[in-house]
Coordinates of C-alpha atoms and ligand atoms in Angstrom, one line a residue:
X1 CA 10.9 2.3 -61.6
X2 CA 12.9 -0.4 -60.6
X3 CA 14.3 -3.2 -63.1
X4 CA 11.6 -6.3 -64.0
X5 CA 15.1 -8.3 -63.5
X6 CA 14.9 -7.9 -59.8
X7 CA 14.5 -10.5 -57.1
X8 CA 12.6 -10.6 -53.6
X9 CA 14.1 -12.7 -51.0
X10 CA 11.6 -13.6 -48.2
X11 CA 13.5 -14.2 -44.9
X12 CA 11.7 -16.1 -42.0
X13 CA 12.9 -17.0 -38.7
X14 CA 11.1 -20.3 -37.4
X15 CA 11.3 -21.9 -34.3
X16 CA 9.6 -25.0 -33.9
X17 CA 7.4 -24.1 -36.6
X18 CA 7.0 -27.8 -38.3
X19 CA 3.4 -27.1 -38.9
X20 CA 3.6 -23.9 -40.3
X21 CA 6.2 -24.6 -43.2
X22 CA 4.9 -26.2 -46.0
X23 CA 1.9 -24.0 -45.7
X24 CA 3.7 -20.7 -45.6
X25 CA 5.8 -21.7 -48.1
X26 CA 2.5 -23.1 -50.3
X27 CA 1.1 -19.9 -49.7
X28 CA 4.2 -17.2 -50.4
X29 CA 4.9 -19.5 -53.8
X30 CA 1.5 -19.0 -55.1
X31 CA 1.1 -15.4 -54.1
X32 CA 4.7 -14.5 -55.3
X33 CA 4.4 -16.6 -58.7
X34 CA 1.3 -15.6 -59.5
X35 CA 2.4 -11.7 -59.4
X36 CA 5.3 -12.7 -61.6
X37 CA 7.6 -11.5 -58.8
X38 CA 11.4 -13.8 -59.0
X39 CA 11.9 -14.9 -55.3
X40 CA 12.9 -16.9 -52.9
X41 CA 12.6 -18.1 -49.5
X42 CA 15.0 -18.4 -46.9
X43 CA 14.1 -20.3 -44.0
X44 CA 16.0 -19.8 -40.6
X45 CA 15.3 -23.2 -38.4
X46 CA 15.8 -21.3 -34.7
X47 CA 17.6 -24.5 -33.2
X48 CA 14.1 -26.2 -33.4
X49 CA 13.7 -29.2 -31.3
X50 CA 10.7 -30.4 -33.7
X51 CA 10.6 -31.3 -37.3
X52 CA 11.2 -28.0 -38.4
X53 CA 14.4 -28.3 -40.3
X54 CA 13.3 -31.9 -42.1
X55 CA 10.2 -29.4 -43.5
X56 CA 12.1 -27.0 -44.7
X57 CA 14.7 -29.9 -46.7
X58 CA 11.6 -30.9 -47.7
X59 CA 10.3 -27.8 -49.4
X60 CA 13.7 -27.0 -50.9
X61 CA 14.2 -30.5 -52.2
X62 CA 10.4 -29.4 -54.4
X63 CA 11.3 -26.3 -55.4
X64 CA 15.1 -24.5 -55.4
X65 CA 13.7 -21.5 -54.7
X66 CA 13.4 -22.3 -50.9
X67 CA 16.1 -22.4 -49.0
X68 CA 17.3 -22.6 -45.5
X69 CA 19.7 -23.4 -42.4
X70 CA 19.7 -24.9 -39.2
X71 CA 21.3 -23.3 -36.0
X72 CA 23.2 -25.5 -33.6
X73 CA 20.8 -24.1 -30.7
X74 CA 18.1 -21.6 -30.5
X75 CA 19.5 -18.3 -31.1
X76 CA 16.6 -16.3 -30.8
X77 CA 14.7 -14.7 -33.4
X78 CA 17.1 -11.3 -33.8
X79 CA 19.9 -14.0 -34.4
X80 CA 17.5 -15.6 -37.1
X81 CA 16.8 -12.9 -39.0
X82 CA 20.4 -11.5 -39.3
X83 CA 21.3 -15.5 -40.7
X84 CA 18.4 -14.6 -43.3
X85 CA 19.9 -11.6 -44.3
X86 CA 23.6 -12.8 -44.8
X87 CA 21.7 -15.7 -46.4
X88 CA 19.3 -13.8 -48.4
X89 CA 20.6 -13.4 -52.2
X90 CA 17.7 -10.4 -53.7
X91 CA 17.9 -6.9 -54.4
X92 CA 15.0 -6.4 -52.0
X93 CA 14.4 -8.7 -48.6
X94 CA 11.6 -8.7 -46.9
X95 CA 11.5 -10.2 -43.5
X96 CA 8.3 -12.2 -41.8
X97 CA 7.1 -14.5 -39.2
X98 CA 6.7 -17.7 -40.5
X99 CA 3.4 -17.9 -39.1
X100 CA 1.1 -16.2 -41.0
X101 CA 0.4 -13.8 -38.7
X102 CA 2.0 -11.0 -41.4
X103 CA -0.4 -11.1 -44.0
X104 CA 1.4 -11.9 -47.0
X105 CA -0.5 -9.7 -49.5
X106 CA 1.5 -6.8 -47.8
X107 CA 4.5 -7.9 -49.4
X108 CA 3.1 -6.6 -52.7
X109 CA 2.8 -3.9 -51.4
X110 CA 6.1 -3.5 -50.3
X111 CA 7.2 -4.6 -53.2
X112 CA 5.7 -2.0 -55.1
X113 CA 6.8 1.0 -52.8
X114 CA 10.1 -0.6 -53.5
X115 CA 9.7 -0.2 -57.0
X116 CA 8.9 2.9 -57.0
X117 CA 12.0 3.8 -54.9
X118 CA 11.6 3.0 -51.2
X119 CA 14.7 1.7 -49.4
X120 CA 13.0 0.7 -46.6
X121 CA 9.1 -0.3 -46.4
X122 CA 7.7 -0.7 -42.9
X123 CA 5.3 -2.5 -41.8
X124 CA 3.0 -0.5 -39.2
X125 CA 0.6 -2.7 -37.0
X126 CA -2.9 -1.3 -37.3
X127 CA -4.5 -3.3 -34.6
X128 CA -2.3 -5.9 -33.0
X129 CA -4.1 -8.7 -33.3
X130 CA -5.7 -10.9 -30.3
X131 CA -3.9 -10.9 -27.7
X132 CA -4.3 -10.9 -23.8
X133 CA -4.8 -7.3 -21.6
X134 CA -1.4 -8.3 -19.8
X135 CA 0.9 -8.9 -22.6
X136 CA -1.4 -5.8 -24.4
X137 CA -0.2 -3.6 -21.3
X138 CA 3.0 -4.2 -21.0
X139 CA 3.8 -3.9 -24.9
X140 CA 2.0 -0.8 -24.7
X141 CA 4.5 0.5 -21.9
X142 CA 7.4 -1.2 -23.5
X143 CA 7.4 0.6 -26.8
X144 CA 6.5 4.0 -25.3
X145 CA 9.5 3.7 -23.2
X146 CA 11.6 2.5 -25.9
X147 CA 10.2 5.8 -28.0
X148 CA 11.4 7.9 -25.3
X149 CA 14.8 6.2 -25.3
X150 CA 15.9 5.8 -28.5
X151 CA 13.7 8.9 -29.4
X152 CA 11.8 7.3 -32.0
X153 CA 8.5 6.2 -32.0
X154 CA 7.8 2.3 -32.1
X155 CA 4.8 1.7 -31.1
X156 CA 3.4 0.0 -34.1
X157 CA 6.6 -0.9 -35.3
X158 CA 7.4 -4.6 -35.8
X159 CA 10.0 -7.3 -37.6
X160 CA 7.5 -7.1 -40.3
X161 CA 9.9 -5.2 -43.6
X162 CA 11.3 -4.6 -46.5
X163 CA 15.0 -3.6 -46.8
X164 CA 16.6 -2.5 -50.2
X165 CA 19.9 -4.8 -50.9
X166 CA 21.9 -1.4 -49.8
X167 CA 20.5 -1.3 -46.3
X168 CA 21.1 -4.8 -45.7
X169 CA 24.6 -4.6 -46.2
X170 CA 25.0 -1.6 -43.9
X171 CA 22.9 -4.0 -41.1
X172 CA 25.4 -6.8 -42.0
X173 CA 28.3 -4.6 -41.8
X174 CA 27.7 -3.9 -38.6
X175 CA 29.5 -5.2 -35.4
X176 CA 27.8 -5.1 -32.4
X177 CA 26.0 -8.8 -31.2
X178 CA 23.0 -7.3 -29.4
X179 CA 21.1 -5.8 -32.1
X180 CA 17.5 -4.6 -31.9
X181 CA 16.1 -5.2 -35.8
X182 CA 12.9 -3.5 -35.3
X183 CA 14.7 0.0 -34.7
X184 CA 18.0 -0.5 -36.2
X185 CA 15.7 -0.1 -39.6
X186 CA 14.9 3.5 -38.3
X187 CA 18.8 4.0 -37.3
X188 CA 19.9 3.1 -40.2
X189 CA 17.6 6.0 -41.8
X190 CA 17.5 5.6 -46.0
X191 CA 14.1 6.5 -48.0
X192 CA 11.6 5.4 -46.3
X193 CA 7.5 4.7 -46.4
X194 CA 5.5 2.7 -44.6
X195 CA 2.8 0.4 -45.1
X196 CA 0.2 -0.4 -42.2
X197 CA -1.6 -4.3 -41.6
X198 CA -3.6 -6.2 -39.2
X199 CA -1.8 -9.0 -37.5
X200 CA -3.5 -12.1 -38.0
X201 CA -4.5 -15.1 -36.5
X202 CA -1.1 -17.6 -36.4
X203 CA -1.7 -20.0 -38.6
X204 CA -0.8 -23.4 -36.6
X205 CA 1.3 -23.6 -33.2
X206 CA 1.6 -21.5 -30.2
X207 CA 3.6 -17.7 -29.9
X208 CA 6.8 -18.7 -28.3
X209 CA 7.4 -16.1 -26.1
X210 CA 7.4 -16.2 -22.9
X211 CA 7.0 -13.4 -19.8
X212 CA 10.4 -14.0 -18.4
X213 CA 11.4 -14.1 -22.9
X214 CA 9.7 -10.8 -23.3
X215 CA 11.1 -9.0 -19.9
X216 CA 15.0 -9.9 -21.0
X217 CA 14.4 -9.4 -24.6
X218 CA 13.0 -5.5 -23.0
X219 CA 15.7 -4.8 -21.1
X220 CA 18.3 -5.8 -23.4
X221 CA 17.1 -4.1 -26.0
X222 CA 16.2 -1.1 -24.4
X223 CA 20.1 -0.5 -22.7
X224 CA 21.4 -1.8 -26.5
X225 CA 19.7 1.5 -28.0
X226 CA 20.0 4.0 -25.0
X227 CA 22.6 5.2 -22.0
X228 CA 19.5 7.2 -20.4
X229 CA 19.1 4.3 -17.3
X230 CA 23.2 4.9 -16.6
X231 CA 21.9 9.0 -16.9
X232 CA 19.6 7.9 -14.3
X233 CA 22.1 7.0 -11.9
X234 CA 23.8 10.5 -12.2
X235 CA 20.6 12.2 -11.7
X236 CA 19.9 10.1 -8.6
X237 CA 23.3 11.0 -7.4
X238 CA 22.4 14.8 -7.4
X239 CA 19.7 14.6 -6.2
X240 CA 21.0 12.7 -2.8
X241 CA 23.7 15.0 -2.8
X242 CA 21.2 17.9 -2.7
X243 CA 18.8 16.8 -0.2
X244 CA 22.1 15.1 2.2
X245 CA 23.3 19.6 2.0
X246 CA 20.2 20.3 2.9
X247 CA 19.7 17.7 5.9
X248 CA 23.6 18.2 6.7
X249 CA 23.0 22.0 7.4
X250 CA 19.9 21.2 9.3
X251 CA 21.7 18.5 11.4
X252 CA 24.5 20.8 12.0
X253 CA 22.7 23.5 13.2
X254 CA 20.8 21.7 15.4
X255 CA 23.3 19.8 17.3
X256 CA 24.8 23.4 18.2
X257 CA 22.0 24.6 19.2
X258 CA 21.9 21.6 21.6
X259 CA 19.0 19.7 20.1
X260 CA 20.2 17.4 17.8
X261 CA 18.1 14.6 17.0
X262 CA 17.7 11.7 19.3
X263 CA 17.4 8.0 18.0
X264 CA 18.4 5.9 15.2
X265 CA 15.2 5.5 13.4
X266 CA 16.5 8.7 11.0
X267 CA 20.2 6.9 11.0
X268 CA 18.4 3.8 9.7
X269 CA 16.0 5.3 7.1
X270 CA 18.7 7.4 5.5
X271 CA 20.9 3.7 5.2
X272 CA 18.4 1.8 4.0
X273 CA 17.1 4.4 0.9
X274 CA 20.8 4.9 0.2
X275 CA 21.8 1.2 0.3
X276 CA 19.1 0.2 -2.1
X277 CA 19.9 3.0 -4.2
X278 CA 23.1 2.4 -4.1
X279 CA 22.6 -1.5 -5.7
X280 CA 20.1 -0.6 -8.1
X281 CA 22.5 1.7 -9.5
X282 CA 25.3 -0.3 -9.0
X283 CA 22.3 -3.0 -11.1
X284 CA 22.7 -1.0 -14.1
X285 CA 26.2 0.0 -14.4
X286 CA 26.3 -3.7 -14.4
X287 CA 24.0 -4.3 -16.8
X288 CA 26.1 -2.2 -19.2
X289 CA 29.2 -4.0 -18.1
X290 CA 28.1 -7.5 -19.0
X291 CA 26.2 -6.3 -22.5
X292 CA 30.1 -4.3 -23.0
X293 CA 31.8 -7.8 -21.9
X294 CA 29.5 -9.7 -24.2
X295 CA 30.5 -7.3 -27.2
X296 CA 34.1 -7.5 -26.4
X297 CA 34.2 -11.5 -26.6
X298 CA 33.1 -11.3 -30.3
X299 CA 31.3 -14.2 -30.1
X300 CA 28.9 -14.9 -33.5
X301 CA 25.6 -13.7 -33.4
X302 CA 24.7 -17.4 -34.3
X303 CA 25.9 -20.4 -35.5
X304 CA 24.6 -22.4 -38.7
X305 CA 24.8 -26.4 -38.1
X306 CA 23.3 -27.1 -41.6
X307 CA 21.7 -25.8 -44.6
X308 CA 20.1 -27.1 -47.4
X309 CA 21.6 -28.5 -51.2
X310 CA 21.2 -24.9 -52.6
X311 CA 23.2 -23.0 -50.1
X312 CA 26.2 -25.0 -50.4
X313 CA 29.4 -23.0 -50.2
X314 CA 28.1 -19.9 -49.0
X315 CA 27.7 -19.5 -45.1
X316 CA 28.6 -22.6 -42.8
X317 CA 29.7 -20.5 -39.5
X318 CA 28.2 -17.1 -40.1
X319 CA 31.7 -15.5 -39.5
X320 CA 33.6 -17.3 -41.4
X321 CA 32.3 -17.2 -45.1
X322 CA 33.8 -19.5 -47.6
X323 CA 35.0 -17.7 -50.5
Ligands
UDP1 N1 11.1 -17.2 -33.4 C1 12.4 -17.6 -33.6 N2 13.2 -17.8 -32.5 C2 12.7 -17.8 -31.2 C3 11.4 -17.4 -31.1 C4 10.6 -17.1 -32.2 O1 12.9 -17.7 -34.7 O2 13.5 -18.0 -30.3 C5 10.2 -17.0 -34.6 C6 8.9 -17.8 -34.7 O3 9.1 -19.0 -35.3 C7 8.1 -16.9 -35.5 C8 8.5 -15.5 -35.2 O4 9.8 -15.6 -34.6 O5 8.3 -17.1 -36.9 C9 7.6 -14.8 -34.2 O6 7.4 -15.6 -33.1 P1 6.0 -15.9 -32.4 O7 4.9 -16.1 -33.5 O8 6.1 -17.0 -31.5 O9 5.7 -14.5 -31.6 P2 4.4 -13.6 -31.6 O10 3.9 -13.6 -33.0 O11 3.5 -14.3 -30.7 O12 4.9 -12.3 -31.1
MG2 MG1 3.5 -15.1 -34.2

């Protein structure tokens, strides 16, 4: 068993989420008080173009407990959580949407598997809410891929956890820029259990993804965790190179035997499969190039404009900490 002494830090990411603050943080207070769990909240305001921030100064100026920053621009929710984290001050974090739709009961749950020893408590989707056949469909064939690449299985994973204070230090030690939460938890390995939960309803607001958000945030995350598509390209390569023997010998012995084949129609078939070959593969090395080029800059994952009264003197750019 874990010490009574211990605090929970609740991290969640919001992007223009001005409805949903107060009430989340109304509701994680209650639940969280009334289990005589210490806490607190740190809110991550995504660059919101709403209210969002002015809610969250709002709840922290009621209650110390919550806290908060502001990027300078949306970031994107991976960027978001990481701020959390660096901002988050408990011996156990749990991160969640802000919405709702992670039921907060389950963080009692985590909370006790943590207790009891867990390092890192997943939360497993057992039905994945409402949401349309499309996006269904392509999540579906998202995570299996992603399974396949980074060879382990996500399908119900999801941002929904709890990370012992040791396991977020190793996230926050790490380097890279294009991180991939969801699986990095599983990378990162530690004693792990899982707890499973329906997604619910959001609360107020609309999801804020969109197709063209979901396709980049696939592919980038998928070539982040996984050289397999540059594999690809090899394997491509031998294949050509097998068939071209093949159809060279052919072509050769024909032409001596005085009936080569007449006509460019083969000439430009062969050109055109090769050429668009050629590109796609040329597509991914290049891929890898501008995630390697992005990397190399340095840049910060994100960059925190302002933060409320109570985090004062901790994090003001996230890569340049105030001691
Ligand atoms: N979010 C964020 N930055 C973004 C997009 C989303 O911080 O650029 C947050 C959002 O406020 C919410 C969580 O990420 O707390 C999940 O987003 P959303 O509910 O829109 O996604 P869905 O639940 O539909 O997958
Ligand atoms: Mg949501």
């Amino acid at each position: 068993m874990r010490g009574s002494m211990a605090k929970l830090s609740v991290v969640l990411p919001a992007y223009n989420e001005e409805l949903n603050i107060a009430n989340t943080a109304s509701v994680l207070s209650h639940l969280l008080g009334e289990n005589g769990i210490d806490y607190e909240l740190v809110f991550i305001s995504d660059g919101s173009r709403d209210a969002t921030f002015s809610e969250i100064l709002k709840a922290s100026a009621a209650d110390p407990r919550i806290r908060g920053a502001e990027f300078s621009r949306n970031f994107g929710k991976e960027a978001g959580i990481f701020a959390g984290l660096e901002l988050a001050t408990g011996d156990a974090v749990v991160v969640m949407d802000c919405d709702l739709q992670h039921p907060p009961e389950v963080i009692l749950k985590m909370w006790e598997k943590w207790k009891d020893g867990a390092e890192v408590v997943e939360g497993i989707k057992s039905s994945r809410g409402r949401e349309s056949l499309g996006y269904k469909l392509s999540a579906g064939l998202f995570y299996r891929v992603m399974s396949k690449l980074i060879k382990m299985d996500m399908n119900a994973s999801s941002d929904f956890k709890l990370l012992d204070r040791k396991v977020v230090d190793v996230l926050l030690c790490l380097p890279e820029r294009n991180t991939f939460f969801r699986a990095l938890s599983f990378w990162a390995g530690f004693r792990t259990e899982s707890v499973s939960y329906e997604v619910q309803e959001r609360q107020f607001g609309e999801s804020k993804w969109s197709l063209r958000g979901l396709m980049r945030y696939a592919i980038t995350n998928a070539t982040s965790f996984s050289t397999l598509p540059l594999q690809m390209v090899t394997v491509a390569g031998l294949i050509f190179l097998l068939f071209s023997l093949v159809l060279a010998v052919q072509t050769l012995v024909r032409f001596l035997m005085g009936t080569a084949v007449e006509g460019f129609t083969t000439v430009i078939l062969l050109l055109l499969i090769i050429g668009g070959l050629l590109m796609l593969s040329l597509g991914v090395i290049g891929h890898y190039i501008a995630r390697i080029y992005e990397e190399v800059k340095g840049r910060p994952k994100y960059i925190i404009s302002r933060v409320t009264e109570n985090v004062q003197g901790q994090v003001i750019g996230a890569w340049q900490k105030r001691k």
